[in-house]
PDB file of C-alpha atoms and ligand atoms in Angstrom:
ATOM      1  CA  UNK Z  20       9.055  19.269  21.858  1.00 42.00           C
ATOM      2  CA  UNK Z  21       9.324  21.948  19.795  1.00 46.00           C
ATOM      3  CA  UNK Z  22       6.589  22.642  17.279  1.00 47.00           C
ATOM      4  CA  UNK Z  23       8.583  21.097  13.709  1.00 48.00           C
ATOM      5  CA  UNK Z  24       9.263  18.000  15.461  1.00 51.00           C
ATOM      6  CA  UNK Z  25       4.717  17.311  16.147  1.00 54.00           C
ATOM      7  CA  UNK Z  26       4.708  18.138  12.555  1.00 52.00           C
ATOM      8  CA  UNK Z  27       7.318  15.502  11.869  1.00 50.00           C
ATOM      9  CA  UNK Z  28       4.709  13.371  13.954  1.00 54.00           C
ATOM     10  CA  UNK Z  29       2.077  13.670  12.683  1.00 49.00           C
ATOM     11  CA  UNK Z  30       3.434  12.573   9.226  1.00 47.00           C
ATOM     12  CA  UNK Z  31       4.853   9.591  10.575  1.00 47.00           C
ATOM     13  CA  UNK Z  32       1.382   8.414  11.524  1.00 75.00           C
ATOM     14  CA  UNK Z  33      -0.099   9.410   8.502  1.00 92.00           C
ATOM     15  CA  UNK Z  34       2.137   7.451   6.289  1.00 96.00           C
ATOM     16  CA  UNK Z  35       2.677   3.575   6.348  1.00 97.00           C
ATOM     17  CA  UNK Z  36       6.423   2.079   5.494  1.00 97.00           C
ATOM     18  CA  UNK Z  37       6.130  -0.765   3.320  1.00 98.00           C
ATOM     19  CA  UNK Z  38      10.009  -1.653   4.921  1.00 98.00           C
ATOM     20  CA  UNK Z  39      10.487  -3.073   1.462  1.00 98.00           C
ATOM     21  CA  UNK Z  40      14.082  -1.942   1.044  1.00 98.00           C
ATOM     22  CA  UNK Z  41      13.562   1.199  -1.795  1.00 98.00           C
ATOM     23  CA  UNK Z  42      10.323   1.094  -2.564  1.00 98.00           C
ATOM     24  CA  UNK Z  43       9.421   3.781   0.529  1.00 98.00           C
ATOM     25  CA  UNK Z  44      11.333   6.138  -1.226  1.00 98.00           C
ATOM     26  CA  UNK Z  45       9.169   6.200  -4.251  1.00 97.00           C
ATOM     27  CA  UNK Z  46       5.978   7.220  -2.356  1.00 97.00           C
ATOM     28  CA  UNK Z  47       7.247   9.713   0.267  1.00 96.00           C
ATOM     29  CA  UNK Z  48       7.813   7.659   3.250  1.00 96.00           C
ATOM     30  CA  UNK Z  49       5.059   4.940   2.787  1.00 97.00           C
ATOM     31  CA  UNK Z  50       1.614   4.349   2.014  1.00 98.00           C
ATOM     32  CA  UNK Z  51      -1.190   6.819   3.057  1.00 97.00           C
ATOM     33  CA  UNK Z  52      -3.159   5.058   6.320  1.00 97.00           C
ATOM     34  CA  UNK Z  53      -6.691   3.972   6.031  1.00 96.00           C
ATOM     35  CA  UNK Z  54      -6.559   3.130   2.492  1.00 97.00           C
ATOM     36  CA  UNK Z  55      -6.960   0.321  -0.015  1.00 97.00           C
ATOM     37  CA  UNK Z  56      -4.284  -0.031  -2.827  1.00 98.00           C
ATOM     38  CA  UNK Z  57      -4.511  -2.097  -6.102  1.00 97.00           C
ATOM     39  CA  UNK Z  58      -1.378  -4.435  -6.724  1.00 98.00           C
ATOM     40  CA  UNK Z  59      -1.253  -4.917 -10.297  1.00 98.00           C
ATOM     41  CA  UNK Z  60       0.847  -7.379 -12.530  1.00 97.00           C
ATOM     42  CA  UNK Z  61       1.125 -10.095 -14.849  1.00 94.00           C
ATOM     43  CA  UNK Z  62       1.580 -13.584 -13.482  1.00 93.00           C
ATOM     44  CA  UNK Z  63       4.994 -14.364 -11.697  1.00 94.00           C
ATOM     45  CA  UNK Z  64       5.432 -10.362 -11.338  1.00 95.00           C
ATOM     46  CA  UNK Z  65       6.069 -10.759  -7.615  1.00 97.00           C
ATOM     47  CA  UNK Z  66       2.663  -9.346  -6.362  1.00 98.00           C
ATOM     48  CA  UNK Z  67       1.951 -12.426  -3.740  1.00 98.00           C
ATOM     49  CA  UNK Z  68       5.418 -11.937  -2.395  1.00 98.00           C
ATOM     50  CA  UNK Z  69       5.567  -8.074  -2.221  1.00 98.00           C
ATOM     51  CA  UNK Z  70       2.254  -8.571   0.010  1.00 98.00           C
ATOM     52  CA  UNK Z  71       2.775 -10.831   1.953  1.00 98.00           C
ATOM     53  CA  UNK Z  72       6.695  -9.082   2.894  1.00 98.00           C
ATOM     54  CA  UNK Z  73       4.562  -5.701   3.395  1.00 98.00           C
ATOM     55  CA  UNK Z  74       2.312  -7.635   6.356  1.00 98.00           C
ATOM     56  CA  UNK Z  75       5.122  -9.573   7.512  1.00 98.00           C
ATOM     57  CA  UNK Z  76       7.312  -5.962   7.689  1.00 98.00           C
ATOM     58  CA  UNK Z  77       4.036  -4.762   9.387  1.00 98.00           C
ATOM     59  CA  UNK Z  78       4.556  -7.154  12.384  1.00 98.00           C
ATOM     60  CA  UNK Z  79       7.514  -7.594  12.730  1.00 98.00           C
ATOM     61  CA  UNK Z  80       9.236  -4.050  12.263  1.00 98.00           C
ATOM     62  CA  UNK Z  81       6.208  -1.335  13.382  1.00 97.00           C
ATOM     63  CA  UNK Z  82       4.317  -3.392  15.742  1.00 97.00           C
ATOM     64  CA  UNK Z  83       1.187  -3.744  12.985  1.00 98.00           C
ATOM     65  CA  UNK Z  84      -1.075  -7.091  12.914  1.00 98.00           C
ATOM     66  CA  UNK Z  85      -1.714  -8.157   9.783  1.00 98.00           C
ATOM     67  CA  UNK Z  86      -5.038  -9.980   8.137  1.00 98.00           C
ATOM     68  CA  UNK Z  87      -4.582 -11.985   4.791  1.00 98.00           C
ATOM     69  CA  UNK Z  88      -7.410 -12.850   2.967  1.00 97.00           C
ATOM     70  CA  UNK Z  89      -5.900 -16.145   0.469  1.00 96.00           C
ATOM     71  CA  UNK Z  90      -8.347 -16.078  -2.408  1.00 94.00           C
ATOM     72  CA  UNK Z  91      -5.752 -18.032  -5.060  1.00 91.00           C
ATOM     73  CA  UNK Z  92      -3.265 -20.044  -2.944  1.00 94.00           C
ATOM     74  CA  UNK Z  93      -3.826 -22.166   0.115  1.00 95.00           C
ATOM     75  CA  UNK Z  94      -2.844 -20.537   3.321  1.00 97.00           C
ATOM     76  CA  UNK Z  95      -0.799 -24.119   4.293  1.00 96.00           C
ATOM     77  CA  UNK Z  96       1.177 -23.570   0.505  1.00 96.00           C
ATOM     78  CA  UNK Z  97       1.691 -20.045   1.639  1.00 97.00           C
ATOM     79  CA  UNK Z  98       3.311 -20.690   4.663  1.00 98.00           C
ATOM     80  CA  UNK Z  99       5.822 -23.405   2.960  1.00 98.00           C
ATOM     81  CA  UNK Z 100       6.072 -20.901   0.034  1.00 96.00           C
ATOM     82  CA  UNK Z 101       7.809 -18.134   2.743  1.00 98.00           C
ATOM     83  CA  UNK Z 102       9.600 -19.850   4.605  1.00 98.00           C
ATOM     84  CA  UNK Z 103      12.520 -19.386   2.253  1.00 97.00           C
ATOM     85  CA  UNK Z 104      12.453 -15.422   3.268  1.00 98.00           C
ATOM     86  CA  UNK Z 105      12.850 -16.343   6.783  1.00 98.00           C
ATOM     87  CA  UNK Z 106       9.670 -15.353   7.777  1.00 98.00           C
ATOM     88  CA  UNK Z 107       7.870 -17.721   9.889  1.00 98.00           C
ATOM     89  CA  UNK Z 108       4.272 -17.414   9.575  1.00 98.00           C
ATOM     90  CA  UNK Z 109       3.200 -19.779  11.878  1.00 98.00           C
ATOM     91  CA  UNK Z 110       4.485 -18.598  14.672  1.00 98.00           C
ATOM     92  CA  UNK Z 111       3.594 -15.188  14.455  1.00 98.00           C
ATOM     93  CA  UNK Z 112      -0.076 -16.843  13.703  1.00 98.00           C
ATOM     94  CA  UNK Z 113       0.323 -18.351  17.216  1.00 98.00           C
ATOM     95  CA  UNK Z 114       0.545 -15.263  18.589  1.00 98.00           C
ATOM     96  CA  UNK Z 115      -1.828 -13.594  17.515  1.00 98.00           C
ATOM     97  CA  UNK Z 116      -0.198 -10.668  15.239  1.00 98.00           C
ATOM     98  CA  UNK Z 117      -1.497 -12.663  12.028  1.00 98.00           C
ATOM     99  CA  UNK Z 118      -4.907 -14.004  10.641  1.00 98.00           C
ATOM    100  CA  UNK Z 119      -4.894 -15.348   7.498  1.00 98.00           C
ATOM    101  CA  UNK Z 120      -8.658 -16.394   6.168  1.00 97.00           C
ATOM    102  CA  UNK Z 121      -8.617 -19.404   3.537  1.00 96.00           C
ATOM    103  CA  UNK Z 122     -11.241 -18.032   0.907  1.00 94.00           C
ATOM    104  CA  UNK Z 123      -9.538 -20.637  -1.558  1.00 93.00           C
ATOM    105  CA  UNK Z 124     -10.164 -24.334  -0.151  1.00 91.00           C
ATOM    106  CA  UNK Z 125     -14.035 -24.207  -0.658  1.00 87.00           C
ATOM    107  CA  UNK Z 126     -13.893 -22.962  -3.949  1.00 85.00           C
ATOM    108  CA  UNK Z 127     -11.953 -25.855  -5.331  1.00 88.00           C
ATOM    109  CA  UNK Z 128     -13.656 -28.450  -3.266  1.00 89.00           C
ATOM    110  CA  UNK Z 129     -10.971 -29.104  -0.663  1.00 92.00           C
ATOM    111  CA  UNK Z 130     -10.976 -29.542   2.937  1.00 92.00           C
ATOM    112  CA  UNK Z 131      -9.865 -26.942   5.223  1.00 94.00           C
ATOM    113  CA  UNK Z 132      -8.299 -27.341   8.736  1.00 95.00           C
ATOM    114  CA  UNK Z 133      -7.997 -23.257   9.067  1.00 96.00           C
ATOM    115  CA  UNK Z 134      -9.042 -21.143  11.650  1.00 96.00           C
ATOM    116  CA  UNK Z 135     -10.818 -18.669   9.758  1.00 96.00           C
ATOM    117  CA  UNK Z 136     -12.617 -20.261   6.510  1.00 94.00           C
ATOM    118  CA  UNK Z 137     -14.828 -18.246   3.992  1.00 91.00           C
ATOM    119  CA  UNK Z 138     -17.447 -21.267   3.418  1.00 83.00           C
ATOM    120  CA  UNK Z 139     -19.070 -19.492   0.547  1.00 80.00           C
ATOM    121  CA  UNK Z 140     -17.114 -19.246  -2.545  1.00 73.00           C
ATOM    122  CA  UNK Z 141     -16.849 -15.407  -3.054  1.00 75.00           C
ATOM    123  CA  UNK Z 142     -20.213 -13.933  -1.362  1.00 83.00           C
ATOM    124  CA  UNK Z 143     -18.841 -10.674  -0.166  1.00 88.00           C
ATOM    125  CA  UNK Z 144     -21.294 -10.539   2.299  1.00 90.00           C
ATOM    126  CA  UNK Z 145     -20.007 -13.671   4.389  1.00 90.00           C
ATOM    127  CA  UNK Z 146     -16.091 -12.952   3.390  1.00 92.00           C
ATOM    128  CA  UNK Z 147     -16.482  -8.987   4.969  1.00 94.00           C
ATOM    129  CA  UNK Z 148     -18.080 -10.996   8.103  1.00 94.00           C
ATOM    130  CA  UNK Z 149     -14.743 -12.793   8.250  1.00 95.00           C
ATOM    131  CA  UNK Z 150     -12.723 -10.054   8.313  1.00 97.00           C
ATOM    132  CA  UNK Z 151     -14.609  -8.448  10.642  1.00 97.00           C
ATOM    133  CA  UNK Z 152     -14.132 -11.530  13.145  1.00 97.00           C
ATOM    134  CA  UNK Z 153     -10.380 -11.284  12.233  1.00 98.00           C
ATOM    135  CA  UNK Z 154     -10.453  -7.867  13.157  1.00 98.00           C
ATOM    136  CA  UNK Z 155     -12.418  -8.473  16.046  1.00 98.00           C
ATOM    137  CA  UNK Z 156      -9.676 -10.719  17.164  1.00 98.00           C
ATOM    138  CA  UNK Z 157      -5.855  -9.499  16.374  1.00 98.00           C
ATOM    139  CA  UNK Z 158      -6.833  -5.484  15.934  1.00 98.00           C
ATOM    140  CA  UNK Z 159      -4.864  -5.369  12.596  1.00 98.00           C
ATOM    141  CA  UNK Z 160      -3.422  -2.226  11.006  1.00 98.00           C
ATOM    142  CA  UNK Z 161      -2.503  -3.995   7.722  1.00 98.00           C
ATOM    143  CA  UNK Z 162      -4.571  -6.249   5.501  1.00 98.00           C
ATOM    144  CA  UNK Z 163      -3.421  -7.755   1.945  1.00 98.00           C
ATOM    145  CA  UNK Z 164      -6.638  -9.159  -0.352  1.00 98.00           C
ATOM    146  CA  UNK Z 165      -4.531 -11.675  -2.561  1.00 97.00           C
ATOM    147  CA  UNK Z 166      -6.441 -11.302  -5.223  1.00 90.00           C
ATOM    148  CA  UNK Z 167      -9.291  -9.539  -6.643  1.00 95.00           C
ATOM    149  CA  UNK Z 168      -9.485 -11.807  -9.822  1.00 92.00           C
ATOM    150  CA  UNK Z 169     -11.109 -14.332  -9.231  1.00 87.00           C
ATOM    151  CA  UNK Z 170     -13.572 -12.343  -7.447  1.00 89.00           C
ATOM    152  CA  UNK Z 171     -13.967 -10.663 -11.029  1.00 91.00           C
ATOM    153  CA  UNK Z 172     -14.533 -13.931 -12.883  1.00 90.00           C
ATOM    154  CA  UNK Z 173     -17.195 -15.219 -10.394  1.00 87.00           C
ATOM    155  CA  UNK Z 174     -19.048 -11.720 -10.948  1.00 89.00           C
ATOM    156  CA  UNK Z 175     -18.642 -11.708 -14.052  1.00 88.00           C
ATOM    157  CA  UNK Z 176     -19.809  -7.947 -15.164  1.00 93.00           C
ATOM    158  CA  UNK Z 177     -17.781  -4.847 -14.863  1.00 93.00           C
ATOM    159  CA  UNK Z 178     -20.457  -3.053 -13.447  1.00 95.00           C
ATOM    160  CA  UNK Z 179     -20.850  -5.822 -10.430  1.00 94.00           C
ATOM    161  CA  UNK Z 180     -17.164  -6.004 -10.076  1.00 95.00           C
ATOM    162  CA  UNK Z 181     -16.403  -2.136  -9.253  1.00 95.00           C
ATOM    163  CA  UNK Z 182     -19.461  -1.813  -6.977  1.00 95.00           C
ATOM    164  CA  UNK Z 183     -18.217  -5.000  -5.001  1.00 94.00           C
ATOM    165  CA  UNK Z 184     -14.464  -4.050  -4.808  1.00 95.00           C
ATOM    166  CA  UNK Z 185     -15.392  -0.744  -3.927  1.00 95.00           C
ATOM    167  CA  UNK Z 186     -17.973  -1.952  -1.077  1.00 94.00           C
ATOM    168  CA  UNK Z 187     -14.457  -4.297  -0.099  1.00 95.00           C
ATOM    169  CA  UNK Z 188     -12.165  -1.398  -0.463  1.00 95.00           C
ATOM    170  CA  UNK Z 189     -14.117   1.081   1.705  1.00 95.00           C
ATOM    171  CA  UNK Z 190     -15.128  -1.785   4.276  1.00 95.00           C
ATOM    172  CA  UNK Z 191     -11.272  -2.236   4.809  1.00 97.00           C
ATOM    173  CA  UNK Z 192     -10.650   1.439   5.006  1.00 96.00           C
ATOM    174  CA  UNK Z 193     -13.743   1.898   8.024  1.00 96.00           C
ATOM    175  CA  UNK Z 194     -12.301  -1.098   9.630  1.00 97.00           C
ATOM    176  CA  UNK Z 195      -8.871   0.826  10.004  1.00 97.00           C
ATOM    177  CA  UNK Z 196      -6.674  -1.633   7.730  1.00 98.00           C
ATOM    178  CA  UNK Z 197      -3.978  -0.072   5.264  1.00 98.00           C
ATOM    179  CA  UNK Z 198      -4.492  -2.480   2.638  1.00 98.00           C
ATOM    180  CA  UNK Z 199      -3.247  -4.090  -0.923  1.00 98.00           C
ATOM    181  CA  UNK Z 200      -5.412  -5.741  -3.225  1.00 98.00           C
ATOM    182  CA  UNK Z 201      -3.524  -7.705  -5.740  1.00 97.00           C
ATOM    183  CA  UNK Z 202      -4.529  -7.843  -9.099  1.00 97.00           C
ATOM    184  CA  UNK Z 203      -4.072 -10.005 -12.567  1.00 96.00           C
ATOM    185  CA  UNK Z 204      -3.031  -8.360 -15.648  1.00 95.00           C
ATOM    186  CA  UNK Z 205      -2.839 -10.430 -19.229  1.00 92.00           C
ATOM    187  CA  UNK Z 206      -1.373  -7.213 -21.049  1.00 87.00           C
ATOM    188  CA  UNK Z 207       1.467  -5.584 -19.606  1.00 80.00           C
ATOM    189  CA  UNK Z 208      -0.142  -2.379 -21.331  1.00 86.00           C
ATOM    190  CA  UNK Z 209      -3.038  -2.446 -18.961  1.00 93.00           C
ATOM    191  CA  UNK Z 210      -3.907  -1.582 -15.618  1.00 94.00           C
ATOM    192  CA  UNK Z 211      -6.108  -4.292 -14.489  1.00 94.00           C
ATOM    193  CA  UNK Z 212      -7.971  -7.317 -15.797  1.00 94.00           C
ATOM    194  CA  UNK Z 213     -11.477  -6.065 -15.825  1.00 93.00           C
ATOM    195  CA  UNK Z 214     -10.297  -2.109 -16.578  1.00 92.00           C
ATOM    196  CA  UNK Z 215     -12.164  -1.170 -13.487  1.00 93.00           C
ATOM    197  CA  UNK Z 216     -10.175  -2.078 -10.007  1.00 93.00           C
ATOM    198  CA  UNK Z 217      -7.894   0.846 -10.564  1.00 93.00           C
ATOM    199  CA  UNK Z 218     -11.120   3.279 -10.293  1.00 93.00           C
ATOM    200  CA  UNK Z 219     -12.295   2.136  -6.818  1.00 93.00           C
ATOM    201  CA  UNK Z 220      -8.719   2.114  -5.047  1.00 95.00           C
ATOM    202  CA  UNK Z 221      -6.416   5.404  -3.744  1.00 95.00           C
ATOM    203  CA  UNK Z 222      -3.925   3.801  -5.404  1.00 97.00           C
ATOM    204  CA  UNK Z 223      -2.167   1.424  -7.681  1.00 98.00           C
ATOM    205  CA  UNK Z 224       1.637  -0.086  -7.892  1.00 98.00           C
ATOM    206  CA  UNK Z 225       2.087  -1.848 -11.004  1.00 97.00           C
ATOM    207  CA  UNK Z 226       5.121  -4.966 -11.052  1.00 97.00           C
ATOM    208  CA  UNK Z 227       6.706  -5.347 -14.126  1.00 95.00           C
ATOM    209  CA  UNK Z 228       8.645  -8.823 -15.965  1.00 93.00           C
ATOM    210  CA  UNK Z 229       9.363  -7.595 -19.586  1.00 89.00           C
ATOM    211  CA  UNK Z 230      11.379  -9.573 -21.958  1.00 86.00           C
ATOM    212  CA  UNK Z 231      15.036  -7.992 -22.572  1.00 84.00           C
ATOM    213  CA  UNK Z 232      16.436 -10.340 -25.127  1.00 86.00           C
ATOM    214  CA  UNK Z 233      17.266 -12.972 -23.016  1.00 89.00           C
ATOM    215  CA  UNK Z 234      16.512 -11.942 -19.755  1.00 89.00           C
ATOM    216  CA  UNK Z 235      13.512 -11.053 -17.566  1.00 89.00           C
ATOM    217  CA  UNK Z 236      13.233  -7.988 -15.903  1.00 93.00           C
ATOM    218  CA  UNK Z 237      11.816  -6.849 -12.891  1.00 96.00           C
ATOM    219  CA  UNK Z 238      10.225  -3.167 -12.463  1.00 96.00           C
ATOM    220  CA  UNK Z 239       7.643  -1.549 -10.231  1.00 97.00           C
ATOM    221  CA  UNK Z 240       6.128   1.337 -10.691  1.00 97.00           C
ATOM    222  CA  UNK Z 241       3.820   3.876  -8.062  1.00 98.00           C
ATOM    223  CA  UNK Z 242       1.153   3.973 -11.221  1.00 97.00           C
ATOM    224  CA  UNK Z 243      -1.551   6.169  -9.454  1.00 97.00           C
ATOM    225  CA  UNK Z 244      -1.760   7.865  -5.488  1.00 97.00           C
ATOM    226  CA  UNK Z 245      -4.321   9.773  -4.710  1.00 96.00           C
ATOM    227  CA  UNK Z 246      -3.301  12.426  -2.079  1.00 95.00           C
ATOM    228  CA  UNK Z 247       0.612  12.344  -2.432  1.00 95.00           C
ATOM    229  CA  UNK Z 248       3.486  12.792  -4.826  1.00 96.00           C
ATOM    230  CA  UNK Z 249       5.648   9.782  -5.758  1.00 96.00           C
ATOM    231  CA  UNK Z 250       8.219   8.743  -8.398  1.00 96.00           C
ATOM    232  CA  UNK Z 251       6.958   9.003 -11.887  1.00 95.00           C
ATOM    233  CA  UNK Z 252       9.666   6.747 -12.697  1.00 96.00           C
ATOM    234  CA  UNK Z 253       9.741   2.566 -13.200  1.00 96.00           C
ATOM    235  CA  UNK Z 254      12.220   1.147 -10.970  1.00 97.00           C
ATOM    236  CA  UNK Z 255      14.066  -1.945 -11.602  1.00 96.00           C
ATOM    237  CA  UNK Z 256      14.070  -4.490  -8.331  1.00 97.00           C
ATOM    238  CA  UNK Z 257      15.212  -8.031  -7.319  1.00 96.00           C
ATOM    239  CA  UNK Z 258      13.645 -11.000  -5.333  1.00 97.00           C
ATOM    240  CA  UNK Z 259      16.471 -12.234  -3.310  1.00 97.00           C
ATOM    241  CA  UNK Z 260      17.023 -14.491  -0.498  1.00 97.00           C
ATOM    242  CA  UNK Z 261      15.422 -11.741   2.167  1.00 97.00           C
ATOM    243  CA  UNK Z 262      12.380 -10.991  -0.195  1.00 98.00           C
ATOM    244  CA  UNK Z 263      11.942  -7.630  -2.558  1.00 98.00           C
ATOM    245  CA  UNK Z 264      14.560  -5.027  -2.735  1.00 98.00           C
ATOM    246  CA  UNK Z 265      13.474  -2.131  -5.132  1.00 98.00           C
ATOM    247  CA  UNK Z 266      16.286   0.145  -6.563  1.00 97.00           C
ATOM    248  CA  UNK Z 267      14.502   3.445  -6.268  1.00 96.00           C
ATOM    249  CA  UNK Z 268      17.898   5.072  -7.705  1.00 95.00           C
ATOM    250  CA  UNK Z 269      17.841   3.478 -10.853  1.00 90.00           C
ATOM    251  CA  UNK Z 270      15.042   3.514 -13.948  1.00 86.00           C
ATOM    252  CA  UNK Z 271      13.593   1.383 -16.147  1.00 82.00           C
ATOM    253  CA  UNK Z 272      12.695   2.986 -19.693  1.00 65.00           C
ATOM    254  CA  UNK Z 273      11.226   0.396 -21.743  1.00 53.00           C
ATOM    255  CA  UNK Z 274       8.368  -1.330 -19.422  1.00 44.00           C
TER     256      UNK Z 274
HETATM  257  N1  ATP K 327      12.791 -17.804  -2.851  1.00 50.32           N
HETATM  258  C1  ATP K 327      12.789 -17.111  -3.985  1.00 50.32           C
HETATM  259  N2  ATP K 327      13.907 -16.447  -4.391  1.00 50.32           N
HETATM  260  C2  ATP K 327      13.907 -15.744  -5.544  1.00 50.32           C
HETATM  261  N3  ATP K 327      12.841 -15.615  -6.359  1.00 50.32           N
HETATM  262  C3  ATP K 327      11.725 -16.237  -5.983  1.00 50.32           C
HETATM  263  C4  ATP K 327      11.634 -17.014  -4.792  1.00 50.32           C
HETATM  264  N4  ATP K 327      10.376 -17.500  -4.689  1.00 50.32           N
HETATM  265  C5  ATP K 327       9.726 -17.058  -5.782  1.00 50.32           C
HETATM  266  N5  ATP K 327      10.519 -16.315  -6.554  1.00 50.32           N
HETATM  267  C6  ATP K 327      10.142 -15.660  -7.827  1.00 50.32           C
HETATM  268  O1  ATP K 327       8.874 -15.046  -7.626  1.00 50.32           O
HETATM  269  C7  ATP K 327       7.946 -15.486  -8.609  1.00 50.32           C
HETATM  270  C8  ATP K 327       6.581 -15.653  -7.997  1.00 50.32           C
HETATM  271  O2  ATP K 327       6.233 -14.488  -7.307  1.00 50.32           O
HETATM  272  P1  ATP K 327       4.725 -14.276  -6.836  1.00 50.32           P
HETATM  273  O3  ATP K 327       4.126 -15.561  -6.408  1.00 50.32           O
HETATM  274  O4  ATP K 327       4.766 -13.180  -5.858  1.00 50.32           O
HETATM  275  O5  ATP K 327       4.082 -13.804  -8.210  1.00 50.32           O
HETATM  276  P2  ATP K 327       2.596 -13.299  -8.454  1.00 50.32           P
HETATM  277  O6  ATP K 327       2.724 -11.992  -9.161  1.00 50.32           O
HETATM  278  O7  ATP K 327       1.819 -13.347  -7.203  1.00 50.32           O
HETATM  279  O8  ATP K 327       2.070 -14.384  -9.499  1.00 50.32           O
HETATM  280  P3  ATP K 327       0.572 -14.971  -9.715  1.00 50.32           P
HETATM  281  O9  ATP K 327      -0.173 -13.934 -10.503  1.00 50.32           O
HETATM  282  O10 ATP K 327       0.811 -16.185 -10.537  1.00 50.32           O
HETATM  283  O11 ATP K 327      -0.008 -15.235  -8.382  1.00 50.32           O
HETATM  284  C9  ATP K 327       8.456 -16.822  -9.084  1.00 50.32           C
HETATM  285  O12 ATP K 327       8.046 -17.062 -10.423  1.00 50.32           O
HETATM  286  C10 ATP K 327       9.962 -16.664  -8.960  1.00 50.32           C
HETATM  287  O13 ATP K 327      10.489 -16.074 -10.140  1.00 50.32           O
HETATM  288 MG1   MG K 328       0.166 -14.390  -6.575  1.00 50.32          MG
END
């Protein structure tokens, strides 16, 4: 092998596909490995979705186990809520290439029949010692944190917030996971809810759903990433019947 094609290597480790169709092509070739990205957008943007298709993508097309950490949505809704993308959660549970931790039941004062349960309502502590059992047990590459906001509400103070995200950030990073934090955002002007989660991540990719008289539009947009060029551009994309397809040809001017 000559010596342009171990360079050609080497980049192909260093980067992460997504495998959501265009949205690669905005951030050179993927996502950079060993880091923690913030996934930020108003509500119904598409951020649960885009996650959850970047783990399943993981498994299923580059051989990467995934961890899920379901801080808003039960992981039993979740696995209903996908099954109209074809992807079948369950079984890829069952063998071992997912772990998905329900940090949601015990907050609202539900039951939980999962395998992995945070039984604290967000206490870092106990949900990093989760993940590190998870870890322990499927050797993921990929993790999604779905989301960060409530996480803010129960801390309460900005100050808390960014030192605890960034202790979750870098905890992910040391334990080898490529991951996505998802965020809420109330104005589509800002960044993040608490105007802190962008600081302690090496990224962020905001989703867009702007008004256009009658119609909603979709857009995503690589906002901030540290240690690469991307597009500087807002791209318009779709949620079809197979999941996210960004349109990295086409831009969005009025997000
Ligand atoms: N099967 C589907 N086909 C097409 N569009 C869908 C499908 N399922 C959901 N959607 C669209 O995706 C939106 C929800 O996406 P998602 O749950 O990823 O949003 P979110 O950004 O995570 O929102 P939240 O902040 O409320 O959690 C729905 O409002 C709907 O418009
Ligand atoms: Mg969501």
């Amino acid at each position: 092998m000559n010596s342009k094609n171990n360079d050609e290597d080497i980049m192909e480790s260093i980067r992460v596909p997504t495998g959501i169709p265009g949205f690669d092509e905005i951030c050179e070739g993927g996502l950079l490995r060993n880091r923690t990205y913030l996934l930020s957008g108003t509500s119904g943007a598409g951020k649960t979705i885009f996650g959850l298709q970047y783990l399943y993508n993981g498994i299923t097309k580059y051989g990467e186990n995934a961890i899920y950490i379901a801080t808003e949505e039960r992981p039993e809704q979740v696995r209903e809520t996908v099954k109209a993308f074809g992807w079948d959660f369950e079984a890829l549970e069952e063998e071992g290439k997912l772990a998905i931790l329900d940090a949601c039941s015990t907050k609202i004062g539900v039951p939980s029949h999962e395998k992995y349960v945070d039984v604290r309502p967000f206490d870092m502590r106990s949900m990093m010692d989760q993940v590190i059992a998870m870890q322990e047990d499927i050797d993921a590459k990929r993790a999604l944190v779905d989301g960060t906001t409530s996480i803010g509400f129960y801390l309460n103070d900005p100050a808390k917030i960014r030192i605890e995200l960034l202790k979750l950030s870098t905890t992910l990073e040391i334990l080898g996971l490529t991951s996505l934090m998802t965020c809420e955002v109330i104005d589509q002007n800002a960044v993040s809810r608490f105007g802190v989660e962008s600081f302690v991540t090496e990224g962020t990719i905001m989703m867009y759903s702007t008004r256009a008289e009658s119609l909603r539009v979709r857009s995503i947009e690589m906002y901030k990433m540290r240690g690469s060029n991307h597009s500087q551009s807002i791209h318009p994309y779709d949620i079809t019947a197979a999941g996210i397809v960004v349109h990295p040809h086409e831009e969005i001017y009025t997000a």
